[in-house]
């Protein structure tokens, strides 16, 4: 049982917040933020649901399907609009969907978790799954705290996955979580994100390297077989450290964090959608996505790109 991503789309809020904007009101500088993270600007505003709806409409249009053809909607998010109901309910209604829908919280690894879940649904007989990653981390970040405020942004991206007769889609995956590391990155109800940045950095590099090594091994592939690496977009130094250890190079890596900051569950699909929109993906290309985040969670997935851009 195979499938393809037949539609993709993204949405970013209009408000651009540059490093200079932060430097004007916090004890930070463009130089510090750029050198330590690679981030130059990020987008802020909107709701997780409204951004997700906008991204999904583009993806559904591109797929050329009717919304009723979608069997299940999975929304990867850590910042739902409300505690109850799930944000996927709101999105489901706005898009006029018919099948089931649920939120999935695996933080910045959420999109890769959702892709693996979608693959399972296709294997159990569903024909079409809509997967969205959408997060508004700016709404849970203390904009006066320089150690977190400069890192996060808002955004959403979506893909439509359709079953087909090929035997390709998800070639291999690895999902993980280490709950003993929950204290390194958390948000209390109603509060702001707290993060031990240095510890997250260290753990993230280790988790991603192990996870990528595992999926390559499961798929029987090597780094050279991967046409595009789409990592979670948290920090260019994390991406470079992982690349160096795994054997990827930046020419084969999708990077958007300079323009978006860390958008949590939206970060991998935003980078994937940009790569697809710019014609970087060709049928048969193997794409490796890998994310890590609060939990600590991690997830890696290798898919085969199946349609012409
Ligand atoms: O999606 C997963 C979530 N998070 C991440 O992936 C983040 C992972 N961690 C990181 O990306 C990096 O650890 C940070 C970007 C958060 C920090 O970079 P770092 O190189 O690890 O810096 P640091 O935490 O060791 O801090 C170095 C210094 C500190 O000052 P002292 O103690 O050396 O005097 C910080 O107070 O930089 C200071 N600092 C800042 N200075 C200017 C922290 N934030 C800022 C800032 N501007 N915005």
mmCIF file of C-alpha atoms and ligand atoms in Angstrom:
data_model
loop_
_atom_site.group_PDB
_atom_site.id
_atom_site.type_symbol
_atom_site.label_atom_id
_atom_site.label_comp_id
_atom_site.label_asym_id
_atom_site.label_seq_id
_atom_site.Cartn_x
_atom_site.Cartn_y
_atom_site.Cartn_z
ATOM 1 C CA UNK A 1 0.000 0.000 0.000
ATOM 2 C CA UNK A 2 1.546 3.294 -1.101
ATOM 3 C CA UNK A 3 0.600 6.900 -1.492
ATOM 4 C CA UNK A 4 1.800 10.352 -2.448
ATOM 5 C CA UNK A 5 1.680 13.891 -1.230
ATOM 6 C CA UNK A 6 -0.543 15.285 -3.991
ATOM 7 C CA UNK A 7 -1.133 18.753 -2.527
ATOM 8 C CA UNK A 8 0.734 21.150 -0.277
ATOM 9 C CA UNK A 9 0.314 24.682 1.021
ATOM 10 C CA UNK A 10 1.447 27.060 3.716
ATOM 11 C CA UNK A 11 0.411 30.223 5.468
ATOM 12 C CA UNK A 12 2.398 32.789 7.430
ATOM 13 C CA UNK A 13 0.927 35.757 9.306
ATOM 14 C CA UNK A 14 1.613 39.171 7.781
ATOM 15 C CA UNK A 15 3.427 40.763 10.711
ATOM 16 C CA UNK A 16 7.204 40.470 10.250
ATOM 17 C CA UNK A 17 9.242 40.874 13.444
ATOM 18 C CA UNK A 18 12.934 41.416 12.705
ATOM 19 C CA UNK A 19 15.920 40.992 14.992
ATOM 20 C CA UNK A 20 16.251 44.785 14.927
ATOM 21 C CA UNK A 21 12.697 45.042 16.323
ATOM 22 C CA UNK A 22 13.781 42.960 19.349
ATOM 23 C CA UNK A 23 17.082 44.850 19.712
ATOM 24 C CA UNK A 24 15.108 48.097 19.911
ATOM 25 C CA UNK A 25 13.349 47.001 23.104
ATOM 26 C CA UNK A 26 15.302 44.108 24.690
ATOM 27 C CA UNK A 27 18.921 43.621 25.755
ATOM 28 C CA UNK A 28 19.823 41.717 22.580
ATOM 29 C CA UNK A 29 21.259 42.371 19.123
ATOM 30 C CA UNK A 30 20.833 41.285 15.521
ATOM 31 C CA UNK A 31 24.395 39.973 15.679
ATOM 32 C CA UNK A 32 23.720 37.741 18.738
ATOM 33 C CA UNK A 33 20.489 36.310 17.342
ATOM 34 C CA UNK A 34 21.892 35.703 13.856
ATOM 35 C CA UNK A 35 25.148 34.127 15.050
ATOM 36 C CA UNK A 36 23.597 31.963 17.787
ATOM 37 C CA UNK A 37 20.468 30.846 15.915
ATOM 38 C CA UNK A 38 20.521 31.813 12.204
ATOM 39 C CA UNK A 39 17.138 33.525 12.655
ATOM 40 C CA UNK A 40 16.740 36.975 11.033
ATOM 41 C CA UNK A 41 13.001 37.478 11.203
ATOM 42 C CA UNK A 42 9.826 35.631 12.124
ATOM 43 C CA UNK A 43 6.068 36.097 11.535
ATOM 44 C CA UNK A 44 3.572 36.645 14.333
ATOM 45 C CA UNK A 45 -0.191 36.811 14.748
ATOM 46 C CA UNK A 46 -3.289 34.837 13.915
ATOM 47 C CA UNK A 47 -4.771 31.752 15.435
ATOM 48 C CA UNK A 48 -3.611 28.179 15.029
ATOM 49 C CA UNK A 49 -6.968 27.371 13.359
ATOM 50 C CA UNK A 50 -7.094 30.317 10.937
ATOM 51 C CA UNK A 51 -3.522 29.775 9.743
ATOM 52 C CA UNK A 52 -4.201 26.043 9.382
ATOM 53 C CA UNK A 53 -7.378 26.657 7.374
ATOM 54 C CA UNK A 54 -5.543 29.013 4.991
ATOM 55 C CA UNK A 55 -2.687 26.537 4.484
ATOM 56 C CA UNK A 56 -5.087 23.606 4.006
ATOM 57 C CA UNK A 57 -7.145 25.437 1.377
ATOM 58 C CA UNK A 58 -4.017 25.900 -0.739
ATOM 59 C CA UNK A 59 -3.085 22.224 -0.285
ATOM 60 C CA UNK A 60 -6.589 20.957 -1.162
ATOM 61 C CA UNK A 61 -6.746 23.233 -4.237
ATOM 62 C CA UNK A 62 -3.382 22.030 -5.394
ATOM 63 C CA UNK A 63 -4.423 18.402 -4.875
ATOM 64 C CA UNK A 64 -7.467 19.029 -7.081
ATOM 65 C CA UNK A 65 -9.763 17.078 -4.774
ATOM 66 C CA UNK A 66 -13.051 17.886 -3.087
ATOM 67 C CA UNK A 67 -12.854 18.361 0.706
ATOM 68 C CA UNK A 68 -15.350 15.487 1.103
ATOM 69 C CA UNK A 69 -12.771 13.093 -0.292
ATOM 70 C CA UNK A 70 -10.606 13.517 2.803
ATOM 71 C CA UNK A 71 -11.088 10.620 5.197
ATOM 72 C CA UNK A 72 -9.190 12.010 8.181
ATOM 73 C CA UNK A 73 -7.709 15.331 9.274
ATOM 74 C CA UNK A 74 -4.712 15.307 11.620
ATOM 75 C CA UNK A 75 -3.643 18.633 13.117
ATOM 76 C CA UNK A 76 -0.207 18.615 14.719
ATOM 77 C CA UNK A 77 -0.128 21.478 17.185
ATOM 78 C CA UNK A 78 1.118 22.395 20.638
ATOM 79 C CA UNK A 79 -0.855 25.628 20.748
ATOM 80 C CA UNK A 80 -4.520 24.742 20.171
ATOM 81 C CA UNK A 81 -6.938 27.694 20.011
ATOM 82 C CA UNK A 82 -8.705 26.388 23.118
ATOM 83 C CA UNK A 83 -8.342 23.487 25.541
ATOM 84 C CA UNK A 84 -11.734 22.145 24.422
ATOM 85 C CA UNK A 85 -12.739 21.434 21.694
ATOM 86 C CA UNK A 86 -9.776 20.258 19.652
ATOM 87 C CA UNK A 87 -8.659 22.800 17.054
ATOM 88 C CA UNK A 88 -9.146 20.129 14.397
ATOM 89 C CA UNK A 89 -12.933 20.429 14.966
ATOM 90 C CA UNK A 90 -12.878 24.109 14.049
ATOM 91 C CA UNK A 91 -10.711 23.451 10.990
ATOM 92 C CA UNK A 92 -12.886 20.483 9.961
ATOM 93 C CA UNK A 93 -16.003 22.673 9.960
ATOM 94 C CA UNK A 94 -14.370 25.567 8.113
ATOM 95 C CA UNK A 95 -13.070 23.295 5.348
ATOM 96 C CA UNK A 96 -16.329 21.359 4.987
ATOM 97 C CA UNK A 97 -14.727 17.983 5.673
ATOM 98 C CA UNK A 98 -16.666 14.797 6.342
ATOM 99 C CA UNK A 99 -14.391 12.228 7.978
ATOM 100 C CA UNK A 100 -12.741 12.153 11.394
ATOM 101 C CA UNK A 101 -10.378 14.730 12.840
ATOM 102 C CA UNK A 102 -8.055 14.981 15.801
ATOM 103 C CA UNK A 103 -5.232 17.071 17.264
ATOM 104 C CA UNK A 104 -1.848 15.507 17.827
ATOM 105 C CA UNK A 105 0.571 17.055 20.307
ATOM 106 C CA UNK A 106 4.156 15.910 19.893
ATOM 107 C CA UNK A 107 5.564 19.464 19.940
ATOM 108 C CA UNK A 108 8.118 20.150 17.199
ATOM 109 C CA UNK A 109 8.175 16.471 16.231
ATOM 110 C CA UNK A 110 4.401 16.644 15.649
ATOM 111 C CA UNK A 111 4.359 16.794 11.865
ATOM 112 C CA UNK A 112 6.570 13.717 11.504
ATOM 113 C CA UNK A 113 4.415 11.901 14.086
ATOM 114 C CA UNK A 114 1.338 12.887 12.062
ATOM 115 C CA UNK A 115 2.805 11.641 8.781
ATOM 116 C CA UNK A 116 3.514 8.259 10.333
ATOM 117 C CA UNK A 117 -0.041 8.162 11.715
ATOM 118 C CA UNK A 118 -1.422 9.092 8.284
ATOM 119 C CA UNK A 119 0.531 6.267 6.692
ATOM 120 C CA UNK A 120 -1.049 3.856 9.175
ATOM 121 C CA UNK A 121 -4.529 5.120 8.241
ATOM 122 C CA UNK A 122 -3.793 4.625 4.534
ATOM 123 C CA UNK A 123 -2.546 1.119 5.224
ATOM 124 C CA UNK A 124 -5.768 0.341 7.078
ATOM 125 C CA UNK A 125 -7.871 1.295 4.061
ATOM 126 C CA UNK A 126 -8.340 5.065 4.059
ATOM 127 C CA UNK A 127 -7.819 6.794 0.713
ATOM 128 C CA UNK A 128 -6.950 10.370 1.620
ATOM 129 C CA UNK A 129 -5.542 12.088 4.718
ATOM 130 C CA UNK A 130 -4.976 15.807 5.344
ATOM 131 C CA UNK A 131 -2.064 16.548 7.673
ATOM 132 C CA UNK A 132 -1.513 20.059 9.016
ATOM 133 C CA UNK A 133 1.208 21.449 11.265
ATOM 134 C CA UNK A 134 0.166 24.762 12.816
ATOM 135 C CA UNK A 135 1.469 26.627 15.837
ATOM 136 C CA UNK A 136 1.320 30.088 17.384
ATOM 137 C CA UNK A 137 4.251 29.868 19.743
ATOM 138 C CA UNK A 138 4.441 33.669 19.995
ATOM 139 C CA UNK A 139 1.237 33.502 22.041
ATOM 140 C CA UNK A 140 2.873 31.366 24.749
ATOM 141 C CA UNK A 141 6.235 33.126 24.746
ATOM 142 C CA UNK A 142 7.087 35.963 27.139
ATOM 143 C CA UNK A 143 7.912 38.712 24.656
ATOM 144 C CA UNK A 144 10.000 40.428 27.369
ATOM 145 C CA UNK A 145 12.264 37.380 27.888
ATOM 146 C CA UNK A 146 15.145 37.653 25.435
ATOM 147 C CA UNK A 147 16.190 34.037 25.930
ATOM 148 C CA UNK A 148 12.963 32.714 24.340
ATOM 149 C CA UNK A 149 11.206 35.637 22.610
ATOM 150 C CA UNK A 150 13.645 35.869 19.720
ATOM 151 C CA UNK A 151 13.424 32.161 18.900
ATOM 152 C CA UNK A 152 9.778 31.511 18.101
ATOM 153 C CA UNK A 153 7.337 32.466 15.355
ATOM 154 C CA UNK A 154 3.915 31.478 14.028
ATOM 155 C CA UNK A 155 2.918 29.605 10.884
ATOM 156 C CA UNK A 156 1.098 26.667 9.331
ATOM 157 C CA UNK A 157 1.585 24.224 6.482
ATOM 158 C CA UNK A 158 -0.467 21.322 5.159
ATOM 159 C CA UNK A 159 -0.169 18.292 2.908
ATOM 160 C CA UNK A 160 -2.787 16.062 1.282
ATOM 161 C CA UNK A 161 -1.727 12.423 1.106
ATOM 162 C CA UNK A 162 -3.584 10.133 -1.262
ATOM 163 C CA UNK A 163 -3.358 6.358 -1.414
ATOM 164 C CA UNK A 164 -2.279 4.852 -4.707
ATOM 165 C CA UNK A 165 -1.180 1.520 -6.115
ATOM 166 C CA UNK A 166 2.544 2.150 -5.742
ATOM 167 C CA UNK A 167 4.445 0.487 -2.957
ATOM 168 C CA UNK A 168 6.104 3.751 -1.959
ATOM 169 C CA UNK A 169 5.339 6.481 0.510
ATOM 170 C CA UNK A 170 6.694 6.058 3.989
ATOM 171 C CA UNK A 171 9.920 4.100 3.586
ATOM 172 C CA UNK A 172 10.937 4.088 7.246
ATOM 173 C CA UNK A 173 10.206 5.912 10.483
ATOM 174 C CA UNK A 174 11.385 6.297 14.042
ATOM 175 C CA UNK A 175 9.291 7.778 16.858
ATOM 176 C CA UNK A 176 10.516 8.446 20.366
ATOM 177 C CA UNK A 177 9.984 10.295 23.595
ATOM 178 C CA UNK A 178 11.912 10.659 26.851
ATOM 179 C CA UNK A 179 9.506 12.016 29.440
ATOM 180 C CA UNK A 180 12.239 12.342 32.057
ATOM 181 C CA UNK A 181 13.381 15.366 30.022
ATOM 182 C CA UNK A 182 10.012 17.150 30.315
ATOM 183 C CA UNK A 183 11.509 19.803 32.669
ATOM 184 C CA UNK A 184 13.941 21.120 30.019
ATOM 185 C CA UNK A 185 11.112 22.596 27.944
ATOM 186 C CA UNK A 186 7.589 23.178 29.238
ATOM 187 C CA UNK A 187 4.702 25.602 29.566
ATOM 188 C CA UNK A 188 2.369 25.588 32.570
ATOM 189 C CA UNK A 189 -1.356 26.159 31.964
ATOM 190 C CA UNK A 190 -1.790 29.841 31.231
ATOM 191 C CA UNK A 191 1.925 30.555 31.523
ATOM 192 C CA UNK A 192 4.878 31.036 29.203
ATOM 193 C CA UNK A 193 7.439 28.651 27.741
ATOM 194 C CA UNK A 194 10.408 27.838 29.977
ATOM 195 C CA UNK A 195 13.449 26.341 28.347
ATOM 196 C CA UNK A 196 16.938 25.255 29.310
ATOM 197 C CA UNK A 197 18.265 26.172 25.864
ATOM 198 C CA UNK A 198 21.722 24.714 26.255
ATOM 199 C CA UNK A 199 20.370 21.343 27.463
ATOM 200 C CA UNK A 200 17.731 21.211 24.703
ATOM 201 C CA UNK A 201 20.459 21.951 22.156
ATOM 202 C CA UNK A 202 22.674 19.129 23.424
ATOM 203 C CA UNK A 203 19.831 16.597 23.661
ATOM 204 C CA UNK A 204 18.383 17.634 20.300
ATOM 205 C CA UNK A 205 21.579 16.979 18.383
ATOM 206 C CA UNK A 206 21.991 13.585 20.017
ATOM 207 C CA UNK A 207 18.325 12.573 19.511
ATOM 208 C CA UNK A 208 18.226 13.658 15.873
ATOM 209 C CA UNK A 209 21.497 11.955 14.986
ATOM 210 C CA UNK A 210 20.373 8.680 16.615
ATOM 211 C CA UNK A 211 16.928 8.872 15.026
ATOM 212 C CA UNK A 212 18.246 9.667 11.538
ATOM 213 C CA UNK A 213 20.773 6.855 11.781
ATOM 214 C CA UNK A 214 17.937 4.507 12.780
ATOM 215 C CA UNK A 215 15.641 5.414 9.855
ATOM 216 C CA UNK A 216 18.429 5.258 7.303
ATOM 217 C CA UNK A 217 19.293 1.843 8.657
ATOM 218 C CA UNK A 218 15.644 0.652 8.570
ATOM 219 C CA UNK A 219 15.289 1.838 4.967
ATOM 220 C CA UNK A 220 18.601 0.311 3.941
ATOM 221 C CA UNK A 221 19.775 3.720 2.729
ATOM 222 C CA UNK A 222 22.771 5.951 3.328
ATOM 223 C CA UNK A 223 22.982 9.742 3.660
ATOM 224 C CA UNK A 224 23.909 10.002 -0.036
ATOM 225 C CA UNK A 225 20.544 8.437 -1.008
ATOM 226 C CA UNK A 226 18.596 11.321 0.525
ATOM 227 C CA UNK A 227 17.709 14.039 -1.999
ATOM 228 C CA UNK A 228 16.487 16.466 0.650
ATOM 229 C CA UNK A 229 16.844 16.616 4.420
ATOM 230 C CA UNK A 230 14.029 18.588 6.040
ATOM 231 C CA UNK A 231 14.977 19.165 9.678
ATOM 232 C CA UNK A 232 13.034 20.894 12.411
ATOM 233 C CA UNK A 233 13.844 24.584 12.106
ATOM 234 C CA UNK A 234 15.013 25.592 15.588
ATOM 235 C CA UNK A 235 18.607 26.703 15.207
ATOM 236 C CA UNK A 236 20.988 26.619 12.232
ATOM 237 C CA UNK A 237 23.756 25.461 14.574
ATOM 238 C CA UNK A 238 21.689 22.383 15.508
ATOM 239 C CA UNK A 239 21.086 21.657 11.811
ATOM 240 C CA UNK A 240 24.789 22.049 11.004
ATOM 241 C CA UNK A 241 25.854 19.863 13.941
ATOM 242 C CA UNK A 242 23.433 17.118 12.849
ATOM 243 C CA UNK A 243 24.491 17.401 9.195
ATOM 244 C CA UNK A 244 28.139 17.076 10.100
ATOM 245 C CA UNK A 245 27.541 13.946 12.186
ATOM 246 C CA UNK A 246 25.153 12.244 9.745
ATOM 247 C CA UNK A 247 26.853 13.197 6.494
ATOM 248 C CA UNK A 248 24.316 15.632 4.989
ATOM 249 C CA UNK A 249 25.277 18.996 3.518
ATOM 250 C CA UNK A 250 23.427 22.302 3.452
ATOM 251 C CA UNK A 251 22.937 22.083 -0.328
ATOM 252 C CA UNK A 252 20.641 19.094 0.320
ATOM 253 C CA UNK A 253 18.974 20.581 3.390
ATOM 254 C CA UNK A 254 15.797 22.687 3.509
ATOM 255 C CA UNK A 255 16.293 25.784 5.667
ATOM 256 C CA UNK A 256 13.695 28.474 6.296
ATOM 257 C CA UNK A 257 14.332 29.389 9.918
ATOM 258 C CA UNK A 258 16.092 32.613 8.892
ATOM 259 C CA UNK A 259 12.645 33.902 7.809
ATOM 260 C CA UNK A 260 10.296 32.068 10.179
ATOM 261 C CA UNK A 261 12.107 31.315 13.439
ATOM 262 C CA UNK A 262 11.024 28.169 15.229
ATOM 263 C CA UNK A 263 7.377 27.482 14.359
ATOM 264 C CA UNK A 264 7.176 24.130 16.195
ATOM 265 C CA UNK A 265 4.882 21.642 14.409
ATOM 266 C CA UNK A 266 4.728 23.939 11.366
ATOM 267 C CA UNK A 267 8.465 24.105 10.871
ATOM 268 C CA UNK A 268 9.083 20.868 8.950
ATOM 269 C CA UNK A 269 6.061 21.236 6.643
ATOM 270 C CA UNK A 270 6.841 24.923 6.006
ATOM 271 C CA UNK A 271 10.329 23.936 4.853
ATOM 272 C CA UNK A 272 8.933 21.010 2.836
ATOM 273 C CA UNK A 273 6.318 23.186 1.118
ATOM 274 C CA UNK A 274 8.898 25.804 0.210
ATOM 275 C CA UNK A 275 11.103 23.098 -1.306
ATOM 276 C CA UNK A 276 8.153 21.703 -3.294
ATOM 277 C CA UNK A 277 7.040 25.167 -4.452
ATOM 278 C CA UNK A 278 10.520 26.034 -5.660
ATOM 279 C CA UNK A 279 10.775 22.853 -7.742
ATOM 280 C CA UNK A 280 13.415 21.287 -5.532
ATOM 281 C CA UNK A 281 11.601 17.939 -5.364
ATOM 282 C CA UNK A 282 11.303 15.453 -8.195
ATOM 283 C CA UNK A 283 9.332 12.210 -8.424
ATOM 284 C CA UNK A 284 11.290 9.418 -6.768
ATOM 285 C CA UNK A 285 13.264 11.753 -4.509
ATOM 286 C CA UNK A 286 13.748 10.436 -1.016
ATOM 287 C CA UNK A 287 13.010 13.060 1.612
ATOM 288 C CA UNK A 288 14.083 12.625 5.221
ATOM 289 C CA UNK A 289 12.260 14.698 7.841
ATOM 290 C CA UNK A 290 13.418 14.828 11.425
ATOM 291 C CA UNK A 291 12.148 16.794 14.400
ATOM 292 C CA UNK A 292 12.580 17.046 18.159
ATOM 293 C CA UNK A 293 10.833 19.068 20.802
ATOM 294 C CA UNK A 294 9.158 19.364 24.171
ATOM 295 C CA UNK A 295 8.561 16.021 25.820
ATOM 296 C CA UNK A 296 11.249 15.456 24.806
ATOM 297 C CA UNK A 297 9.872 13.955 21.635
ATOM 298 C CA UNK A 298 11.647 13.094 18.443
ATOM 299 C CA UNK A 299 10.575 11.642 15.118
ATOM 300 C CA UNK A 300 12.133 10.896 11.759
ATOM 301 C CA UNK A 301 10.475 9.733 8.576
ATOM 302 C CA UNK A 302 11.736 8.982 5.087
ATOM 303 C CA UNK A 303 9.183 9.382 2.313
ATOM 304 C CA UNK A 304 9.422 9.032 -1.421
ATOM 305 C CA UNK A 305 8.199 12.119 -3.287
ATOM 306 C CA UNK A 306 5.653 10.908 -5.764
ATOM 307 C CA UNK A 307 4.302 13.685 -7.952
ATOM 308 C CA UNK A 308 5.697 16.297 -10.333
ATOM 309 C CA UNK A 309 5.832 19.791 -8.837
HETATM 310 O O1 LIG B 1 12.036 23.353 19.158
HETATM 311 C C1 LIG B 1 12.847 22.954 20.205
HETATM 312 C C2 LIG B 1 13.016 24.083 21.103
HETATM 313 N N1 LIG B 1 14.203 24.756 21.311
HETATM 314 C C3 LIG B 1 15.419 24.674 20.744
HETATM 315 O O2 LIG B 1 15.709 23.916 19.878
HETATM 316 C C4 LIG B 1 16.468 25.578 21.293
HETATM 317 C C5 LIG B 1 17.768 24.885 21.539
HETATM 318 N N2 LIG B 1 18.755 25.792 22.082
HETATM 319 C C6 LIG B 1 19.288 26.807 21.366
HETATM 320 O O3 LIG B 1 18.957 27.013 20.211
HETATM 321 C C7 LIG B 1 20.362 27.643 22.020
HETATM 322 O O4 LIG B 1 20.754 27.025 23.229
HETATM 323 C C8 LIG B 1 19.900 29.096 22.334
HETATM 324 C C9 LIG B 1 19.759 29.869 21.015
HETATM 325 C C10 LIG B 1 18.588 29.091 23.073
HETATM 326 C C11 LIG B 1 20.968 29.805 23.166
HETATM 327 O O5 LIG B 1 22.215 29.747 22.517
HETATM 328 P P1 LIG B 1 23.511 29.286 23.328
HETATM 329 O O6 LIG B 1 24.653 29.413 22.419
HETATM 330 O O7 LIG B 1 23.211 27.931 23.909
HETATM 331 O O8 LIG B 1 23.613 30.384 24.435
HETATM 332 P P2 LIG B 1 23.519 30.230 26.014
HETATM 333 O O9 LIG B 1 22.154 29.794 26.443
HETATM 334 O O10 LIG B 1 24.691 29.431 26.461
HETATM 335 O O11 LIG B 1 23.713 31.728 26.449
HETATM 336 C C12 LIG B 1 24.908 32.462 26.203
HETATM 337 C C13 LIG B 1 24.714 33.865 26.749
HETATM 338 C C14 LIG B 1 24.110 33.905 28.146
HETATM 339 O O12 LIG B 1 24.766 34.915 28.866
HETATM 340 P P3 LIG B 1 25.924 34.525 29.917
HETATM 341 O O13 LIG B 1 25.256 33.615 30.907
HETATM 342 O O14 LIG B 1 26.983 33.843 29.109
HETATM 343 O O15 LIG B 1 26.317 35.863 30.443
HETATM 344 C C15 LIG B 1 22.661 34.320 27.906
HETATM 345 O O16 LIG B 1 22.121 35.040 28.978
HETATM 346 O O17 LIG B 1 23.801 34.589 25.909
HETATM 347 C C16 LIG B 1 22.806 35.221 26.713
HETATM 348 N N3 LIG B 1 21.586 35.356 25.920
HETATM 349 C C17 LIG B 1 21.387 36.376 25.058
HETATM 350 N N4 LIG B 1 22.142 37.441 24.747
HETATM 351 C C18 LIG B 1 21.653 38.289 23.819
HETATM 352 C C19 LIG B 1 20.527 34.518 25.863
HETATM 353 N N5 LIG B 1 19.622 34.996 24.992
HETATM 354 C C20 LIG B 1 20.137 36.135 24.471
HETATM 355 C C21 LIG B 1 19.670 37.073 23.524
HETATM 356 N N6 LIG B 1 20.476 38.133 23.238
HETATM 357 N N7 LIG B 1 18.495 36.954 22.890
#
